[in-house]
mmCIF file with all atom_site columns, C-alpha atoms in Angstrom:
data_model
loop_
_atom_site.group_PDB
_atom_site.id
_atom_site.type_symbol
_atom_site.label_atom_id
_atom_site.label_alt_id
_atom_site.label_comp_id
_atom_site.label_asym_id
_atom_site.label_entity_id
_atom_site.label_seq_id
_atom_site.pdbx_PDB_ins_code
_atom_site.Cartn_x
_atom_site.Cartn_y
_atom_site.Cartn_z
_atom_site.occupancy
_atom_site.B_iso_or_equiv
_atom_site.pdbx_formal_charge
_atom_site.auth_seq_id
_atom_site.auth_comp_id
_atom_site.auth_asym_id
_atom_site.auth_atom_id
_atom_site.pdbx_PDB_model_num
ATOM 1   C CA . UNK A 1 1   ? 30.507 -30.232 47.321 1.00 0.00 ? 1   UNK A CA 1
ATOM 2   C CA . UNK A 1 2   ? 30.300 -33.728 45.853 1.00 0.00 ? 2   UNK A CA 1
ATOM 3   C CA . UNK A 1 3   ? 33.670 -35.204 44.887 1.00 0.00 ? 3   UNK A CA 1
ATOM 4   C CA . UNK A 1 4   ? 33.994 -35.945 41.178 1.00 0.00 ? 4   UNK A CA 1
ATOM 5   C CA . UNK A 1 5   ? 36.180 -38.375 39.276 1.00 0.00 ? 5   UNK A CA 1
ATOM 6   C CA . UNK A 1 6   ? 36.956 -38.067 35.577 1.00 0.00 ? 6   UNK A CA 1
ATOM 7   C CA . UNK A 1 7   ? 39.487 -39.697 33.294 1.00 0.00 ? 7   UNK A CA 1
ATOM 8   C CA . UNK A 1 8   ? 42.693 -37.649 33.057 1.00 0.00 ? 8   UNK A CA 1
ATOM 9   C CA . UNK A 1 9   ? 42.810 -37.775 29.300 1.00 0.00 ? 9   UNK A CA 1
ATOM 10  C CA . UNK A 1 10  ? 41.018 -39.145 26.227 1.00 0.00 ? 10  UNK A CA 1
ATOM 11  C CA . UNK A 1 11  ? 41.986 -39.402 22.562 1.00 0.00 ? 11  UNK A CA 1
ATOM 12  C CA . UNK A 1 12  ? 39.679 -39.301 19.573 1.00 0.00 ? 12  UNK A CA 1
ATOM 13  C CA . UNK A 1 13  ? 39.614 -38.666 15.850 1.00 0.00 ? 13  UNK A CA 1
ATOM 14  C CA . UNK A 1 14  ? 37.715 -36.100 13.866 1.00 0.00 ? 14  UNK A CA 1
ATOM 15  C CA . UNK A 1 15  ? 34.133 -37.079 13.162 1.00 0.00 ? 15  UNK A CA 1
ATOM 16  C CA . UNK A 1 16  ? 33.806 -39.512 16.083 1.00 0.00 ? 16  UNK A CA 1
ATOM 17  C CA . UNK A 1 17  ? 31.435 -39.150 19.001 1.00 0.00 ? 17  UNK A CA 1
ATOM 18  C CA . UNK A 1 18  ? 33.177 -38.647 22.309 1.00 0.00 ? 18  UNK A CA 1
ATOM 19  C CA . UNK A 1 19  ? 31.687 -39.552 25.695 1.00 0.00 ? 19  UNK A CA 1
ATOM 20  C CA . UNK A 1 20  ? 33.354 -38.334 28.856 1.00 0.00 ? 20  UNK A CA 1
ATOM 21  C CA . UNK A 1 21  ? 32.030 -39.852 32.074 1.00 0.00 ? 21  UNK A CA 1
ATOM 22  C CA . UNK A 1 22  ? 32.154 -38.189 35.482 1.00 0.00 ? 22  UNK A CA 1
ATOM 23  C CA . UNK A 1 23  ? 31.550 -40.166 38.648 1.00 0.00 ? 23  UNK A CA 1
ATOM 24  C CA . UNK A 1 24  ? 29.924 -38.443 41.634 1.00 0.00 ? 24  UNK A CA 1
ATOM 25  C CA . UNK A 1 25  ? 28.859 -41.138 44.061 1.00 0.00 ? 25  UNK A CA 1
ATOM 26  C CA . UNK A 1 26  ? 28.003 -38.768 46.914 1.00 0.00 ? 26  UNK A CA 1
ATOM 27  C CA . UNK A 1 27  ? 25.876 -36.371 44.940 1.00 0.00 ? 27  UNK A CA 1
ATOM 28  C CA . UNK A 1 28  ? 23.239 -34.704 47.089 1.00 0.00 ? 28  UNK A CA 1
ATOM 29  C CA . UNK A 1 29  ? 19.565 -34.411 46.268 1.00 0.00 ? 29  UNK A CA 1
ATOM 30  C CA . UNK A 1 30  ? 19.757 -30.722 45.431 1.00 0.00 ? 30  UNK A CA 1
ATOM 31  C CA . UNK A 1 31  ? 23.037 -30.942 43.474 1.00 0.00 ? 31  UNK A CA 1
ATOM 32  C CA . UNK A 1 32  ? 23.236 -30.123 39.803 1.00 0.00 ? 32  UNK A CA 1
ATOM 33  C CA . UNK A 1 33  ? 25.882 -31.259 37.329 1.00 0.00 ? 33  UNK A CA 1
ATOM 34  C CA . UNK A 1 34  ? 27.696 -28.667 35.275 1.00 0.00 ? 34  UNK A CA 1
ATOM 35  C CA . UNK A 1 35  ? 30.394 -28.996 32.617 1.00 0.00 ? 35  UNK A CA 1
ATOM 36  C CA . UNK A 1 36  ? 32.965 -26.417 31.583 1.00 0.00 ? 36  UNK A CA 1
ATOM 37  C CA . UNK A 1 37  ? 35.294 -26.448 28.582 1.00 0.00 ? 37  UNK A CA 1
ATOM 38  C CA . UNK A 1 38  ? 38.744 -24.866 28.534 1.00 0.00 ? 38  UNK A CA 1
ATOM 39  C CA . UNK A 1 39  ? 40.625 -24.357 25.300 1.00 0.00 ? 39  UNK A CA 1
ATOM 40  C CA . UNK A 1 40  ? 44.424 -23.931 25.412 1.00 0.00 ? 40  UNK A CA 1
ATOM 41  C CA . UNK A 1 41  ? 45.468 -20.518 26.643 1.00 0.00 ? 41  UNK A CA 1
ATOM 42  C CA . UNK A 1 42  ? 41.894 -19.471 27.501 1.00 0.00 ? 42  UNK A CA 1
ATOM 43  C CA . UNK A 1 43  ? 39.729 -19.423 30.554 1.00 0.00 ? 43  UNK A CA 1
ATOM 44  C CA . UNK A 1 44  ? 37.016 -22.132 31.075 1.00 0.00 ? 44  UNK A CA 1
ATOM 45  C CA . UNK A 1 45  ? 33.582 -21.549 29.604 1.00 0.00 ? 45  UNK A CA 1
ATOM 46  C CA . UNK A 1 46  ? 30.241 -23.064 30.588 1.00 0.00 ? 46  UNK A CA 1
ATOM 47  C CA . UNK A 1 47  ? 28.875 -25.622 28.148 1.00 0.00 ? 47  UNK A CA 1
ATOM 48  C CA . UNK A 1 48  ? 25.992 -27.526 29.743 1.00 0.00 ? 48  UNK A CA 1
ATOM 49  C CA . UNK A 1 49  ? 24.137 -28.228 32.987 1.00 0.00 ? 49  UNK A CA 1
ATOM 50  C CA . UNK A 1 50  ? 21.589 -30.790 34.103 1.00 0.00 ? 50  UNK A CA 1
ATOM 51  C CA . UNK A 1 51  ? 19.834 -32.446 37.007 1.00 0.00 ? 51  UNK A CA 1
ATOM 52  C CA . UNK A 1 52  ? 18.512 -35.715 35.603 1.00 0.00 ? 52  UNK A CA 1
ATOM 53  C CA . UNK A 1 53  ? 17.848 -37.663 32.395 1.00 0.00 ? 53  UNK A CA 1
ATOM 54  C CA . UNK A 1 54  ? 19.102 -35.823 29.318 1.00 0.00 ? 54  UNK A CA 1
ATOM 55  C CA . UNK A 1 55  ? 19.954 -32.271 28.394 1.00 0.00 ? 55  UNK A CA 1
ATOM 56  C CA . UNK A 1 56  ? 21.000 -31.165 24.912 1.00 0.00 ? 56  UNK A CA 1
ATOM 57  C CA . UNK A 1 57  ? 22.183 -27.870 23.515 1.00 0.00 ? 57  UNK A CA 1
ATOM 58  C CA . UNK A 1 58  ? 24.057 -26.753 20.414 1.00 0.00 ? 58  UNK A CA 1
ATOM 59  C CA . UNK A 1 59  ? 27.404 -27.817 21.832 1.00 0.00 ? 59  UNK A CA 1
ATOM 60  C CA . UNK A 1 60  ? 26.830 -31.105 23.682 1.00 0.00 ? 60  UNK A CA 1
ATOM 61  C CA . UNK A 1 61  ? 24.478 -33.523 25.362 1.00 0.00 ? 61  UNK A CA 1
ATOM 62  C CA . UNK A 1 62  ? 24.489 -34.497 29.008 1.00 0.00 ? 62  UNK A CA 1
ATOM 63  C CA . UNK A 1 63  ? 23.175 -37.902 30.068 1.00 0.00 ? 63  UNK A CA 1
ATOM 64  C CA . UNK A 1 64  ? 22.371 -38.500 33.722 1.00 0.00 ? 64  UNK A CA 1
ATOM 65  C CA . UNK A 1 65  ? 21.104 -41.946 34.873 1.00 0.00 ? 65  UNK A CA 1
ATOM 66  C CA . UNK A 1 66  ? 18.298 -42.317 37.402 1.00 0.00 ? 66  UNK A CA 1
ATOM 67  C CA . UNK A 1 67  ? 20.651 -42.824 40.373 1.00 0.00 ? 67  UNK A CA 1
ATOM 68  C CA . UNK A 1 68  ? 22.629 -39.685 39.369 1.00 0.00 ? 68  UNK A CA 1
ATOM 69  C CA . UNK A 1 69  ? 25.877 -41.169 40.619 1.00 0.00 ? 69  UNK A CA 1
ATOM 70  C CA . UNK A 1 70  ? 27.531 -40.485 37.316 1.00 0.00 ? 70  UNK A CA 1
ATOM 71  C CA . UNK A 1 71  ? 26.973 -38.358 34.211 1.00 0.00 ? 71  UNK A CA 1
ATOM 72  C CA . UNK A 1 72  ? 28.220 -38.461 30.640 1.00 0.00 ? 72  UNK A CA 1
ATOM 73  C CA . UNK A 1 73  ? 29.076 -35.533 28.463 1.00 0.00 ? 73  UNK A CA 1
ATOM 74  C CA . UNK A 1 74  ? 28.615 -36.422 24.849 1.00 0.00 ? 74  UNK A CA 1
ATOM 75  C CA . UNK A 1 75  ? 30.238 -34.454 22.013 1.00 0.00 ? 75  UNK A CA 1
ATOM 76  C CA . UNK A 1 76  ? 28.909 -35.481 18.606 1.00 0.00 ? 76  UNK A CA 1
ATOM 77  C CA . UNK A 1 77  ? 31.209 -35.642 15.639 1.00 0.00 ? 77  UNK A CA 1
ATOM 78  C CA . UNK A 1 78  ? 34.215 -33.922 17.221 1.00 0.00 ? 78  UNK A CA 1
ATOM 79  C CA . UNK A 1 79  ? 36.562 -31.723 15.270 1.00 0.00 ? 79  UNK A CA 1
ATOM 80  C CA . UNK A 1 80  ? 40.121 -30.595 15.947 1.00 0.00 ? 80  UNK A CA 1
ATOM 81  C CA . UNK A 1 81  ? 38.712 -27.445 17.615 1.00 0.00 ? 81  UNK A CA 1
ATOM 82  C CA . UNK A 1 82  ? 37.105 -29.618 20.338 1.00 0.00 ? 82  UNK A CA 1
ATOM 83  C CA . UNK A 1 83  ? 40.569 -30.313 21.742 1.00 0.00 ? 83  UNK A CA 1
ATOM 84  C CA . UNK A 1 84  ? 40.237 -28.909 25.240 1.00 0.00 ? 84  UNK A CA 1
ATOM 85  C CA . UNK A 1 85  ? 40.039 -29.795 28.928 1.00 0.00 ? 85  UNK A CA 1
ATOM 86  C CA . UNK A 1 86  ? 36.550 -30.631 30.127 1.00 0.00 ? 86  UNK A CA 1
ATOM 87  C CA . UNK A 1 87  ? 35.598 -30.133 33.772 1.00 0.00 ? 87  UNK A CA 1
ATOM 88  C CA . UNK A 1 88  ? 32.719 -31.782 35.606 1.00 0.00 ? 88  UNK A CA 1
ATOM 89  C CA . UNK A 1 89  ? 31.375 -29.820 38.561 1.00 0.00 ? 89  UNK A CA 1
ATOM 90  C CA . UNK A 1 90  ? 28.724 -30.962 40.996 1.00 0.00 ? 90  UNK A CA 1
ATOM 91  C CA . UNK A 1 91  ? 27.114 -28.767 43.588 1.00 0.00 ? 91  UNK A CA 1
ATOM 92  C CA . UNK A 1 92  ? 24.030 -26.998 44.858 1.00 0.00 ? 92  UNK A CA 1
ATOM 93  C CA . UNK A 1 93  ? 21.951 -25.233 42.239 1.00 0.00 ? 93  UNK A CA 1
ATOM 94  C CA . UNK A 1 94  ? 21.616 -22.234 44.489 1.00 0.00 ? 94  UNK A CA 1
ATOM 95  C CA . UNK A 1 95  ? 22.986 -21.018 47.768 1.00 0.00 ? 95  UNK A CA 1
ATOM 96  C CA . UNK A 1 96  ? 26.179 -19.564 48.986 1.00 0.00 ? 96  UNK A CA 1
ATOM 97  C CA . UNK A 1 97  ? 28.990 -21.726 47.666 1.00 0.00 ? 97  UNK A CA 1
ATOM 98  C CA . UNK A 1 98  ? 32.114 -21.504 45.595 1.00 0.00 ? 98  UNK A CA 1
ATOM 99  C CA . UNK A 1 99  ? 32.969 -23.764 42.667 1.00 0.00 ? 99  UNK A CA 1
ATOM 100 C CA . UNK A 1 100 ? 35.567 -26.475 42.793 1.00 0.00 ? 100 UNK A CA 1
ATOM 101 C CA . UNK A 1 101 ? 37.277 -27.311 39.534 1.00 0.00 ? 101 UNK A CA 1
ATOM 102 C CA . UNK A 1 102 ? 39.120 -30.649 39.536 1.00 0.00 ? 102 UNK A CA 1
ATOM 103 C CA . UNK A 1 103 ? 41.834 -31.544 37.089 1.00 0.00 ? 103 UNK A CA 1
ATOM 104 C CA . UNK A 1 104 ? 39.373 -32.217 34.301 1.00 0.00 ? 104 UNK A CA 1
ATOM 105 C CA . UNK A 1 105 ? 39.679 -34.473 31.238 1.00 0.00 ? 105 UNK A CA 1
ATOM 106 C CA . UNK A 1 106 ? 42.112 -33.494 28.509 1.00 0.00 ? 106 UNK A CA 1
ATOM 107 C CA . UNK A 1 107 ? 40.518 -34.418 25.193 1.00 0.00 ? 107 UNK A CA 1
ATOM 108 C CA . UNK A 1 108 ? 42.869 -34.557 22.195 1.00 0.00 ? 108 UNK A CA 1
ATOM 109 C CA . UNK A 1 109 ? 41.226 -34.802 18.802 1.00 0.00 ? 109 UNK A CA 1
ATOM 110 C CA . UNK A 1 110 ? 43.482 -35.893 15.959 1.00 0.00 ? 110 UNK A CA 1
ATOM 111 C CA . UNK A 1 111 ? 42.954 -35.711 12.169 1.00 0.00 ? 111 UNK A CA 1
ATOM 112 C CA . UNK B 2 1   ? 30.217 -5.985  26.401 1.00 0.00 ? 1   UNK B CA 1
ATOM 113 C CA . UNK B 2 2   ? 33.903 -6.697  26.844 1.00 0.00 ? 2   UNK B CA 1
ATOM 114 C CA . UNK B 2 3   ? 33.063 -9.342  29.469 1.00 0.00 ? 3   UNK B CA 1
ATOM 115 C CA . UNK B 2 4   ? 35.932 -10.076 31.850 1.00 0.00 ? 4   UNK B CA 1
ATOM 116 C CA . UNK B 2 5   ? 39.222 -8.419  31.067 1.00 0.00 ? 5   UNK B CA 1
ATOM 117 C CA . UNK B 2 6   ? 42.593 -9.054  32.630 1.00 0.00 ? 6   UNK B CA 1
ATOM 118 C CA . UNK B 2 7   ? 45.879 -7.159  32.452 1.00 0.00 ? 7   UNK B CA 1
ATOM 119 C CA . UNK B 2 8   ? 48.675 -7.790  31.883 1.00 0.00 ? 8   UNK B CA 1
ATOM 120 C CA . UNK B 2 9   ? 48.596 -10.867 29.659 1.00 0.00 ? 9   UNK B CA 1
ATOM 121 C CA . UNK B 2 10  ? 52.106 -11.839 30.626 1.00 0.00 ? 10  UNK B CA 1
ATOM 122 C CA . UNK B 2 11  ? 54.467 -10.681 33.348 1.00 0.00 ? 11  UNK B CA 1
ATOM 123 C CA . UNK B 2 12  ? 57.958 -11.614 34.535 1.00 0.00 ? 12  UNK B CA 1
ATOM 124 C CA . UNK B 2 13  ? 58.909 -10.746 38.107 1.00 0.00 ? 13  UNK B CA 1
ATOM 125 C CA . UNK B 2 14  ? 61.939 -11.200 40.228 1.00 0.00 ? 14  UNK B CA 1
ATOM 126 C CA . UNK B 2 15  ? 61.601 -12.842 43.620 1.00 0.00 ? 15  UNK B CA 1
ATOM 127 C CA . UNK B 2 16  ? 60.494 -10.294 46.203 1.00 0.00 ? 16  UNK B CA 1
ATOM 128 C CA . UNK B 2 17  ? 58.923 -7.877  43.783 1.00 0.00 ? 17  UNK B CA 1
ATOM 129 C CA . UNK B 2 18  ? 55.323 -6.831  44.131 1.00 0.00 ? 18  UNK B CA 1
ATOM 130 C CA . UNK B 2 19  ? 52.681 -6.430  41.481 1.00 0.00 ? 19  UNK B CA 1
ATOM 131 C CA . UNK B 2 20  ? 48.955 -6.165  40.942 1.00 0.00 ? 20  UNK B CA 1
ATOM 132 C CA . UNK B 2 21  ? 47.002 -8.260  38.488 1.00 0.00 ? 21  UNK B CA 1
ATOM 133 C CA . UNK B 2 22  ? 44.043 -6.330  37.203 1.00 0.00 ? 22  UNK B CA 1
ATOM 134 C CA . UNK B 2 23  ? 40.577 -7.760  36.576 1.00 0.00 ? 23  UNK B CA 1
ATOM 135 C CA . UNK B 2 24  ? 37.500 -5.890  35.397 1.00 0.00 ? 24  UNK B CA 1
ATOM 136 C CA . UNK B 2 25  ? 34.006 -6.867  34.274 1.00 0.00 ? 25  UNK B CA 1
ATOM 137 C CA . UNK B 2 26  ? 31.285 -4.831  32.620 1.00 0.00 ? 26  UNK B CA 1
ATOM 138 C CA . UNK B 2 27  ? 28.385 -7.167  33.263 1.00 0.00 ? 27  UNK B CA 1
ATOM 139 C CA . UNK B 2 28  ? 27.390 -5.715  36.645 1.00 0.00 ? 28  UNK B CA 1
ATOM 140 C CA . UNK B 2 29  ? 28.185 -9.018  38.337 1.00 0.00 ? 29  UNK B CA 1
ATOM 141 C CA . UNK B 2 30  ? 28.307 -9.148  42.096 1.00 0.00 ? 30  UNK B CA 1
ATOM 142 C CA . UNK B 2 31  ? 30.509 -12.204 42.423 1.00 0.00 ? 31  UNK B CA 1
ATOM 143 C CA . UNK B 2 32  ? 34.138 -12.159 41.323 1.00 0.00 ? 32  UNK B CA 1
ATOM 144 C CA . UNK B 2 33  ? 36.944 -14.584 41.988 1.00 0.00 ? 33  UNK B CA 1
ATOM 145 C CA . UNK B 2 34  ? 40.571 -15.372 41.307 1.00 0.00 ? 34  UNK B CA 1
ATOM 146 C CA . UNK B 2 35  ? 41.926 -18.762 40.397 1.00 0.00 ? 35  UNK B CA 1
ATOM 147 C CA . UNK B 2 36  ? 45.420 -20.023 39.691 1.00 0.00 ? 36  UNK B CA 1
ATOM 148 C CA . UNK B 2 37  ? 46.108 -22.873 37.326 1.00 0.00 ? 37  UNK B CA 1
ATOM 149 C CA . UNK B 2 38  ? 49.222 -24.938 37.490 1.00 0.00 ? 38  UNK B CA 1
ATOM 150 C CA . UNK B 2 39  ? 50.068 -27.927 35.272 1.00 0.00 ? 39  UNK B CA 1
ATOM 151 C CA . UNK B 2 40  ? 48.180 -31.020 36.400 1.00 0.00 ? 40  UNK B CA 1
ATOM 152 C CA . UNK B 2 41  ? 46.438 -29.168 39.274 1.00 0.00 ? 41  UNK B CA 1
ATOM 153 C CA . UNK B 2 42  ? 43.240 -27.837 37.709 1.00 0.00 ? 42  UNK B CA 1
ATOM 154 C CA . UNK B 2 43  ? 42.007 -24.467 38.909 1.00 0.00 ? 43  UNK B CA 1
ATOM 155 C CA . UNK B 2 44  ? 42.351 -23.538 42.540 1.00 0.00 ? 44  UNK B CA 1
ATOM 156 C CA . UNK B 2 45  ? 40.436 -20.709 44.140 1.00 0.00 ? 45  UNK B CA 1
ATOM 157 C CA . UNK B 2 46  ? 42.572 -17.954 45.689 1.00 0.00 ? 46  UNK B CA 1
ATOM 158 C CA . UNK B 2 47  ? 40.135 -15.252 46.817 1.00 0.00 ? 47  UNK B CA 1
ATOM 159 C CA . UNK B 2 48  ? 36.605 -14.253 46.011 1.00 0.00 ? 48  UNK B CA 1
ATOM 160 C CA . UNK B 2 49  ? 34.214 -11.370 46.529 1.00 0.00 ? 49  UNK B CA 1
ATOM 161 C CA . UNK B 2 50  ? 30.430 -11.327 46.799 1.00 0.00 ? 50  UNK B CA 1
ATOM 162 C CA . UNK B 2 51  ? 30.213 -7.574  46.314 1.00 0.00 ? 51  UNK B CA 1
ATOM 163 C CA . UNK B 2 52  ? 31.979 -4.278  46.749 1.00 0.00 ? 52  UNK B CA 1
ATOM 164 C CA . UNK B 2 53  ? 33.745 -4.166  50.086 1.00 0.00 ? 53  UNK B CA 1
ATOM 165 C CA . UNK B 2 54  ? 33.367 -7.904  50.766 1.00 0.00 ? 54  UNK B CA 1
ATOM 166 C CA . UNK B 2 55  ? 36.116 -10.422 50.166 1.00 0.00 ? 55  UNK B CA 1
ATOM 167 C CA . UNK B 2 56  ? 36.963 -13.875 51.467 1.00 0.00 ? 56  UNK B CA 1
ATOM 168 C CA . UNK B 2 57  ? 39.700 -16.495 51.154 1.00 0.00 ? 57  UNK B CA 1
ATOM 169 C CA . UNK B 2 58  ? 39.581 -19.493 48.894 1.00 0.00 ? 58  UNK B CA 1
ATOM 170 C CA . UNK B 2 59  ? 41.626 -22.657 48.877 1.00 0.00 ? 59  UNK B CA 1
ATOM 171 C CA . UNK B 2 60  ? 45.097 -21.094 48.354 1.00 0.00 ? 60  UNK B CA 1
ATOM 172 C CA . UNK B 2 61  ? 45.101 -17.486 49.672 1.00 0.00 ? 61  UNK B CA 1
ATOM 173 C CA . UNK B 2 62  ? 48.596 -17.269 51.129 1.00 0.00 ? 62  UNK B CA 1
ATOM 174 C CA . UNK B 2 63  ? 50.785 -14.665 49.471 1.00 0.00 ? 63  UNK B CA 1
ATOM 175 C CA . UNK B 2 64  ? 47.890 -12.843 47.836 1.00 0.00 ? 64  UNK B CA 1
ATOM 176 C CA . UNK B 2 65  ? 45.766 -9.860  48.818 1.00 0.00 ? 65  UNK B CA 1
ATOM 177 C CA . UNK B 2 66  ? 42.542 -8.606  47.309 1.00 0.00 ? 66  UNK B CA 1
ATOM 178 C CA . UNK B 2 67  ? 40.153 -5.703  47.734 1.00 0.00 ? 67  UNK B CA 1
ATOM 179 C CA . UNK B 2 68  ? 36.912 -4.800  46.028 1.00 0.00 ? 68  UNK B CA 1
ATOM 180 C CA . UNK B 2 69  ? 36.208 -1.073  46.037 1.00 0.00 ? 69  UNK B CA 1
ATOM 181 C CA . UNK B 2 70  ? 33.884 -1.120  43.047 1.00 0.00 ? 70  UNK B CA 1
ATOM 182 C CA . UNK B 2 71  ? 31.557 -3.687  41.459 1.00 0.00 ? 71  UNK B CA 1
ATOM 183 C CA . UNK B 2 72  ? 33.607 -3.667  38.261 1.00 0.00 ? 72  UNK B CA 1
ATOM 184 C CA . UNK B 2 73  ? 37.140 -4.221  39.546 1.00 0.00 ? 73  UNK B CA 1
ATOM 185 C CA . UNK B 2 74  ? 38.782 -6.952  41.595 1.00 0.00 ? 74  UNK B CA 1
ATOM 186 C CA . UNK B 2 75  ? 42.597 -6.613  41.618 1.00 0.00 ? 75  UNK B CA 1
ATOM 187 C CA . UNK B 2 76  ? 44.873 -9.340  42.926 1.00 0.00 ? 76  UNK B CA 1
ATOM 188 C CA . UNK B 2 77  ? 48.042 -8.213  44.668 1.00 0.00 ? 77  UNK B CA 1
ATOM 189 C CA . UNK B 2 78  ? 51.260 -10.130 45.170 1.00 0.00 ? 78  UNK B CA 1
ATOM 190 C CA . UNK B 2 79  ? 53.133 -8.353  47.920 1.00 0.00 ? 79  UNK B CA 1
ATOM 191 C CA . UNK B 2 80  ? 56.439 -10.275 47.636 1.00 0.00 ? 80  UNK B CA 1
ATOM 192 C CA . UNK B 2 81  ? 56.507 -12.629 44.682 1.00 0.00 ? 81  UNK B CA 1
ATOM 193 C CA . UNK B 2 82  ? 57.942 -16.112 45.072 1.00 0.00 ? 82  UNK B CA 1
ATOM 194 C CA . UNK B 2 83  ? 58.824 -18.686 42.403 1.00 0.00 ? 83  UNK B CA 1
ATOM 195 C CA . UNK B 2 84  ? 55.968 -20.833 43.736 1.00 0.00 ? 84  UNK B CA 1
ATOM 196 C CA . UNK B 2 85  ? 53.570 -18.191 42.461 1.00 0.00 ? 85  UNK B CA 1
ATOM 197 C CA . UNK B 2 86  ? 54.569 -18.815 38.892 1.00 0.00 ? 86  UNK B CA 1
ATOM 198 C CA . UNK B 2 87  ? 51.250 -19.783 37.348 1.00 0.00 ? 87  UNK B CA 1
ATOM 199 C CA . UNK B 2 88  ? 48.417 -18.754 35.106 1.00 0.00 ? 88  UNK B CA 1
ATOM 200 C CA . UNK B 2 89  ? 45.874 -16.598 36.884 1.00 0.00 ? 89  UNK B CA 1
ATOM 201 C CA . UNK B 2 90  ? 42.219 -16.432 35.880 1.00 0.00 ? 90  UNK B CA 1
ATOM 202 C CA . UNK B 2 91  ? 39.656 -13.946 37.052 1.00 0.00 ? 91  UNK B CA 1
ATOM 203 C CA . UNK B 2 92  ? 35.982 -14.929 36.881 1.00 0.00 ? 92  UNK B CA 1
ATOM 204 C CA . UNK B 2 93  ? 32.675 -13.298 37.555 1.00 0.00 ? 93  UNK B CA 1
ATOM 205 C CA . UNK B 2 94  ? 29.046 -14.260 37.859 1.00 0.00 ? 94  UNK B CA 1
ATOM 206 C CA . UNK B 2 95  ? 25.746 -12.582 38.666 1.00 0.00 ? 95  UNK B CA 1
ATOM 207 C CA . UNK B 2 96  ? 25.797 -13.960 42.197 1.00 0.00 ? 96  UNK B CA 1
ATOM 208 C CA . UNK B 2 97  ? 27.505 -16.547 44.346 1.00 0.00 ? 97  UNK B CA 1
ATOM 209 C CA . UNK B 2 98  ? 24.887 -19.163 43.618 1.00 0.00 ? 98  UNK B CA 1
ATOM 210 C CA . UNK B 2 99  ? 26.707 -22.443 43.322 1.00 0.00 ? 99  UNK B CA 1
ATOM 211 C CA . UNK B 2 100 ? 26.719 -24.287 40.039 1.00 0.00 ? 100 UNK B CA 1
ATOM 212 C CA . UNK B 2 101 ? 23.557 -22.437 38.988 1.00 0.00 ? 101 UNK B CA 1
ATOM 213 C CA . UNK B 2 102 ? 25.525 -19.328 38.239 1.00 0.00 ? 102 UNK B CA 1
ATOM 214 C CA . UNK B 2 103 ? 27.520 -19.433 35.036 1.00 0.00 ? 103 UNK B CA 1
ATOM 215 C CA . UNK B 2 104 ? 31.066 -18.281 35.632 1.00 0.00 ? 104 UNK B CA 1
ATOM 216 C CA . UNK B 2 105 ? 32.549 -15.992 33.016 1.00 0.00 ? 105 UNK B CA 1
ATOM 217 C CA . UNK B 2 106 ? 36.354 -16.208 32.880 1.00 0.00 ? 106 UNK B CA 1
ATOM 218 C CA . UNK B 2 107 ? 38.920 -13.754 31.673 1.00 0.00 ? 107 UNK B CA 1
ATOM 219 C CA . UNK B 2 108 ? 41.718 -14.664 29.238 1.00 0.00 ? 108 UNK B CA 1
ATOM 220 C CA . UNK B 2 109 ? 44.228 -15.169 31.992 1.00 0.00 ? 109 UNK B CA 1
ATOM 221 C CA . UNK B 2 110 ? 47.544 -13.647 33.078 1.00 0.00 ? 110 UNK B CA 1
ATOM 222 C CA . UNK B 2 111 ? 50.712 -15.714 32.789 1.00 0.00 ? 111 UNK B CA 1
ATOM 223 C CA . UNK B 2 112 ? 53.087 -14.931 35.591 1.00 0.00 ? 112 UNK B CA 1
ATOM 224 C CA . UNK B 2 113 ? 56.701 -16.029 35.774 1.00 0.00 ? 113 UNK B CA 1
ATOM 225 C CA . UNK B 2 114 ? 58.665 -15.394 38.980 1.00 0.00 ? 114 UNK B CA 1
ATOM 226 C CA . UNK B 2 115 ? 62.388 -15.817 38.683 1.00 0.00 ? 115 UNK B CA 1
#
């Protein structure tokens, strides 16, 4: 699995847009990028996945440049309830492999 | 669907005691796994199973045993608890072991304190 690097923590205020960048320099051709969100005292939950360019859903957007060596999770107009740890995972889209969760990025949203 | 359920939610053990953390899912998922989460360490894979009767070790298997007799249940056993096993334990399941393609569904966690 490709090694990923994310900031340990980020701070924001309500209503702001938050961008969390994940570096994955050794991403393989068949690797996809997936993000999970973990609220305090809960298990992680899937939020978004992509391969290239841009993916958007009701929770977030994922921007992936052409070289795919990094990706950016974008959370529009965050609220206090977006305070959570965000994990970037990179790995094959199919096949026989386990997932590796790094330490993630702790996002703290303040009033 | 209840999704992934875990019991107990919280447990205190003395060093040397044994216990079983229960995990069940009602989504007919083939793949189930156990993680532990320690402060500043992220989630680390303990054991996983790709179907009934099939289990394998993850990154940190020492001190833990698992078995998978049914599709629904995947218990994690601590044979002789140690303070180093104080952690939050998460069980997860997915349709198959298909890399990042397969969305992992996590349980609410079990907080274990070993004195």
